[in-house]
């Protein structure tokens, strides 16, 4: 499992404290009245979800390195993993469309994934005007191990909550 530095943990605690303070500042209606236990439970669930998502974001950064894999580039990685898992091929234009970016931006993002060794582009044998994009072995391994780590984190969080 991903190890976090003391700085990362301190930052995470600080953010949780800030969120808790914001929720507490909602006023007495959030802490009193007949729905108080429900509101407190909802706040606890919200804090837990926020902490989980911050942990996952940091995990992704640590897992894939400093190169930002977020936004449309991350959407492309997800689409490529789904295609890989289901035995489908995606073209560069499919990826750009799926990520909601123009083809020119999509091609730059694909080139960045290629530089990282996570994806590979090749010419479609059936239509030589199209380029197909696939995850490399490194890309498949990184994505699979990333989601395995998320599953472990979820499992750990569930066992702690019980």
mmCIF file of C-alpha atoms in Angstrom:
data_model
loop_
_atom_site.group_PDB
_atom_site.id
_atom_site.type_symbol
_atom_site.label_atom_id
_atom_site.label_comp_id
_atom_site.label_asym_id
_atom_site.label_seq_id
_atom_site.Cartn_x
_atom_site.Cartn_y
_atom_site.Cartn_z
ATOM 1 C CA UNK A 1 0.000 0.000 0.000
ATOM 2 C CA UNK A 2 1.088 3.580 -0.656
ATOM 3 C CA UNK A 3 3.016 5.142 2.221
ATOM 4 C CA UNK A 4 2.378 8.795 2.895
ATOM 5 C CA UNK A 5 4.925 11.238 4.239
ATOM 6 C CA UNK A 6 4.365 13.100 7.495
ATOM 7 C CA UNK A 7 3.769 16.219 5.413
ATOM 8 C CA UNK A 8 1.028 14.454 3.395
ATOM 9 C CA UNK A 9 -0.676 13.216 6.562
ATOM 10 C CA UNK A 10 -0.467 16.647 8.186
ATOM 11 C CA UNK A 11 -1.968 18.260 5.091
ATOM 12 C CA UNK A 12 -4.768 15.691 4.997
ATOM 13 C CA UNK A 13 -5.558 16.271 8.688
ATOM 14 C CA UNK A 14 -5.535 20.020 8.108
ATOM 15 C CA UNK A 15 -8.014 19.707 5.260
ATOM 16 C CA UNK A 16 -10.270 17.444 7.308
ATOM 17 C CA UNK A 17 -10.152 19.970 10.172
ATOM 18 C CA UNK A 18 -11.056 22.764 7.737
ATOM 19 C CA UNK A 19 -13.999 20.771 6.392
ATOM 20 C CA UNK A 20 -15.110 19.926 9.922
ATOM 21 C CA UNK A 21 -14.939 23.619 10.864
ATOM 22 C CA UNK A 22 -17.025 24.545 7.812
ATOM 23 C CA UNK A 23 -19.639 21.959 8.714
ATOM 24 C CA UNK A 24 -19.685 23.113 12.337
ATOM 25 C CA UNK A 25 -20.141 26.709 11.182
ATOM 26 C CA UNK A 26 -23.448 25.805 9.543
ATOM 27 C CA UNK A 27 -25.094 26.782 12.773
ATOM 28 C CA UNK A 28 -27.126 25.189 15.515
ATOM 29 C CA UNK A 29 -29.611 23.631 13.097
ATOM 30 C CA UNK A 30 -26.832 21.272 11.962
ATOM 31 C CA UNK A 31 -26.170 20.198 15.566
ATOM 32 C CA UNK A 32 -29.557 20.333 17.250
ATOM 33 C CA UNK A 33 -33.138 19.421 16.804
ATOM 34 C CA UNK A 34 -34.796 16.085 16.142
ATOM 35 C CA UNK A 35 -32.541 15.296 13.170
ATOM 36 C CA UNK A 36 -29.273 15.892 15.057
ATOM 37 C CA UNK A 37 -28.078 12.243 15.011
ATOM 38 C CA UNK A 38 -28.862 12.045 11.307
ATOM 39 C CA UNK A 39 -27.020 15.293 10.577
ATOM 40 C CA UNK A 40 -24.019 14.188 12.633
ATOM 41 C CA UNK A 41 -23.952 10.838 10.831
ATOM 42 C CA UNK A 42 -24.224 12.601 7.464
ATOM 43 C CA UNK A 43 -21.352 14.911 8.416
ATOM 44 C CA UNK A 44 -19.242 11.934 9.480
ATOM 45 C CA UNK A 45 -19.970 10.155 6.178
ATOM 46 C CA UNK A 46 -19.140 13.309 4.235
ATOM 47 C CA UNK A 47 -15.843 13.715 6.079
ATOM 48 C CA UNK A 48 -15.022 10.061 5.475
ATOM 49 C CA UNK A 49 -15.763 10.382 1.744
ATOM 50 C CA UNK A 50 -13.713 13.561 1.445
ATOM 51 C CA UNK A 51 -10.768 11.966 3.234
ATOM 52 C CA UNK A 52 -11.086 8.909 0.979
ATOM 53 C CA UNK A 53 -11.026 11.005 -2.195
ATOM 54 C CA UNK A 54 -8.050 13.033 -1.028
ATOM 55 C CA UNK A 55 -6.251 9.771 -0.253
ATOM 56 C CA UNK A 56 -7.097 8.383 -3.714
ATOM 57 C CA UNK A 57 -5.895 11.558 -5.448
ATOM 58 C CA UNK A 58 -2.604 11.348 -3.580
ATOM 59 C CA UNK A 59 -2.362 7.659 -4.327
ATOM 60 C CA UNK A 60 -2.716 8.384 -8.052
ATOM 61 C CA UNK A 61 -0.013 11.046 -7.896
ATOM 62 C CA UNK A 62 2.311 8.712 -6.011
ATOM 63 C CA UNK A 63 1.484 5.750 -8.214
ATOM 64 C CA UNK A 64 1.934 7.419 -11.580
ATOM 65 C CA UNK A 65 4.596 9.948 -10.627
ATOM 66 C CA UNK A 66 4.661 13.690 -10.781
ATOM 67 C CA UNK A 67 3.279 13.840 -14.326
ATOM 68 C CA UNK A 68 -0.303 15.021 -13.907
ATOM 69 C CA UNK A 69 -2.741 12.279 -14.848
ATOM 70 C CA UNK A 70 -5.939 14.144 -14.255
ATOM 71 C CA UNK A 71 -8.860 15.574 -16.142
ATOM 72 C CA UNK A 72 -9.126 14.509 -19.775
ATOM 73 C CA UNK A 73 -5.804 12.636 -19.690
ATOM 74 C CA UNK A 74 -7.045 10.506 -16.796
ATOM 75 C CA UNK A 75 -10.349 9.982 -18.653
ATOM 76 C CA UNK A 76 -8.321 8.640 -21.576
ATOM 77 C CA UNK A 77 -6.444 6.232 -19.303
ATOM 78 C CA UNK A 78 -9.745 4.971 -17.896
ATOM 79 C CA UNK A 79 -11.211 4.551 -21.400
ATOM 80 C CA UNK A 80 -8.080 2.715 -22.537
ATOM 81 C CA UNK A 81 -8.258 0.345 -19.559
ATOM 82 C CA UNK A 82 -11.935 -0.371 -20.204
ATOM 83 C CA UNK A 83 -11.145 -1.023 -23.886
ATOM 84 C CA UNK A 84 -8.215 -3.267 -22.942
ATOM 85 C CA UNK A 85 -10.319 -5.231 -20.474
ATOM 86 C CA UNK A 86 -13.187 -5.691 -22.931
ATOM 87 C CA UNK A 87 -10.968 -6.470 -25.938
ATOM 88 C CA UNK A 88 -11.892 -3.371 -27.922
ATOM 89 C CA UNK A 89 -9.740 -0.913 -29.843
ATOM 90 C CA UNK A 90 -10.015 2.843 -29.515
ATOM 91 C CA UNK A 91 -8.921 5.391 -32.066
ATOM 92 C CA UNK A 92 -7.286 8.676 -31.165
ATOM 93 C CA UNK A 93 -10.496 10.472 -32.134
ATOM 94 C CA UNK A 94 -12.539 8.091 -29.914
ATOM 95 C CA UNK A 95 -10.311 9.008 -26.978
ATOM 96 C CA UNK A 96 -10.512 12.743 -27.641
ATOM 97 C CA UNK A 97 -14.300 12.580 -27.964
ATOM 98 C CA UNK A 98 -14.622 10.497 -24.802
ATOM 99 C CA UNK A 99 -12.432 12.957 -22.900
ATOM 100 C CA UNK A 100 -14.412 15.913 -24.238
ATOM 101 C CA UNK A 101 -11.459 17.637 -25.896
ATOM 102 C CA UNK A 102 -10.706 18.668 -29.472
ATOM 103 C CA UNK A 103 -8.719 16.141 -31.504
ATOM 104 C CA UNK A 104 -5.632 18.387 -31.515
ATOM 105 C CA UNK A 105 -5.617 18.513 -27.701
ATOM 106 C CA UNK A 106 -6.342 14.801 -27.520
ATOM 107 C CA UNK A 107 -3.357 14.042 -29.743
ATOM 108 C CA UNK A 108 -1.092 16.065 -27.433
ATOM 109 C CA UNK A 109 -2.417 14.155 -24.430
ATOM 110 C CA UNK A 110 -1.892 10.821 -26.192
ATOM 111 C CA UNK A 111 1.665 11.884 -27.061
ATOM 112 C CA UNK A 112 2.247 12.657 -23.360
ATOM 113 C CA UNK A 113 0.974 9.182 -22.415
ATOM 114 C CA UNK A 114 3.323 7.700 -25.007
ATOM 115 C CA UNK A 115 6.274 9.642 -23.546
ATOM 116 C CA UNK A 116 5.412 8.192 -20.143
ATOM 117 C CA UNK A 117 5.398 4.716 -21.659
ATOM 118 C CA UNK A 118 1.754 4.163 -20.701
ATOM 119 C CA UNK A 119 0.177 4.104 -24.168
ATOM 120 C CA UNK A 120 1.139 3.217 -27.715
ATOM 121 C CA UNK A 121 -0.287 4.515 -30.981
ATOM 122 C CA UNK A 122 -0.361 2.449 -34.174
ATOM 123 C CA UNK A 123 -1.950 2.695 -37.604
ATOM 124 C CA UNK A 124 -5.230 0.822 -38.071
ATOM 125 C CA UNK A 125 -4.629 -1.975 -40.594
ATOM 126 C CA UNK A 126 -8.210 -1.717 -41.901
ATOM 127 C CA UNK A 127 -8.228 2.071 -42.276
ATOM 128 C CA UNK A 128 -4.743 3.513 -42.586
ATOM 129 C CA UNK A 129 -6.078 7.032 -41.923
ATOM 130 C CA UNK A 130 -6.950 6.052 -38.349
ATOM 131 C CA UNK A 131 -4.557 5.570 -35.486
ATOM 132 C CA UNK A 132 -5.401 3.141 -32.704
ATOM 133 C CA UNK A 133 -4.275 3.696 -29.156
ATOM 134 C CA UNK A 134 -3.634 0.934 -26.633
ATOM 135 C CA UNK A 135 -2.151 0.772 -23.191
ATOM 136 C CA UNK A 136 1.360 -0.606 -23.063
ATOM 137 C CA UNK A 137 2.196 -3.468 -20.707
ATOM 138 C CA UNK A 138 3.478 -0.814 -18.304
ATOM 139 C CA UNK A 139 0.195 1.106 -18.645
ATOM 140 C CA UNK A 140 -1.882 -2.021 -18.009
ATOM 141 C CA UNK A 141 0.233 -2.965 -14.988
ATOM 142 C CA UNK A 142 0.079 0.564 -13.540
ATOM 143 C CA UNK A 143 -3.690 0.826 -13.952
ATOM 144 C CA UNK A 144 -4.335 -2.664 -12.579
ATOM 145 C CA UNK A 145 -2.103 -2.155 -9.544
ATOM 146 C CA UNK A 146 -3.612 1.307 -8.921
ATOM 147 C CA UNK A 147 -7.123 -0.134 -8.739
ATOM 148 C CA UNK A 148 -5.896 -3.057 -6.615
ATOM 149 C CA UNK A 149 -4.521 -0.500 -4.130
ATOM 150 C CA UNK A 150 -7.857 1.336 -4.113
ATOM 151 C CA UNK A 151 -9.627 -1.957 -3.374
ATOM 152 C CA UNK A 152 -7.250 -2.552 -0.449
ATOM 153 C CA UNK A 153 -7.891 0.940 0.890
ATOM 154 C CA UNK A 154 -11.668 0.398 0.658
ATOM 155 C CA UNK A 155 -11.369 -2.957 2.385
ATOM 156 C CA UNK A 156 -9.236 -1.451 5.154
ATOM 157 C CA UNK A 157 -11.663 1.437 5.631
ATOM 158 C CA UNK A 158 -14.628 -0.969 5.828
ATOM 159 C CA UNK A 159 -12.905 -3.162 8.413
ATOM 160 C CA UNK A 160 -12.027 -0.083 10.512
ATOM 161 C CA UNK A 161 -15.609 1.182 10.341
ATOM 162 C CA UNK A 162 -17.025 -2.112 11.641
#
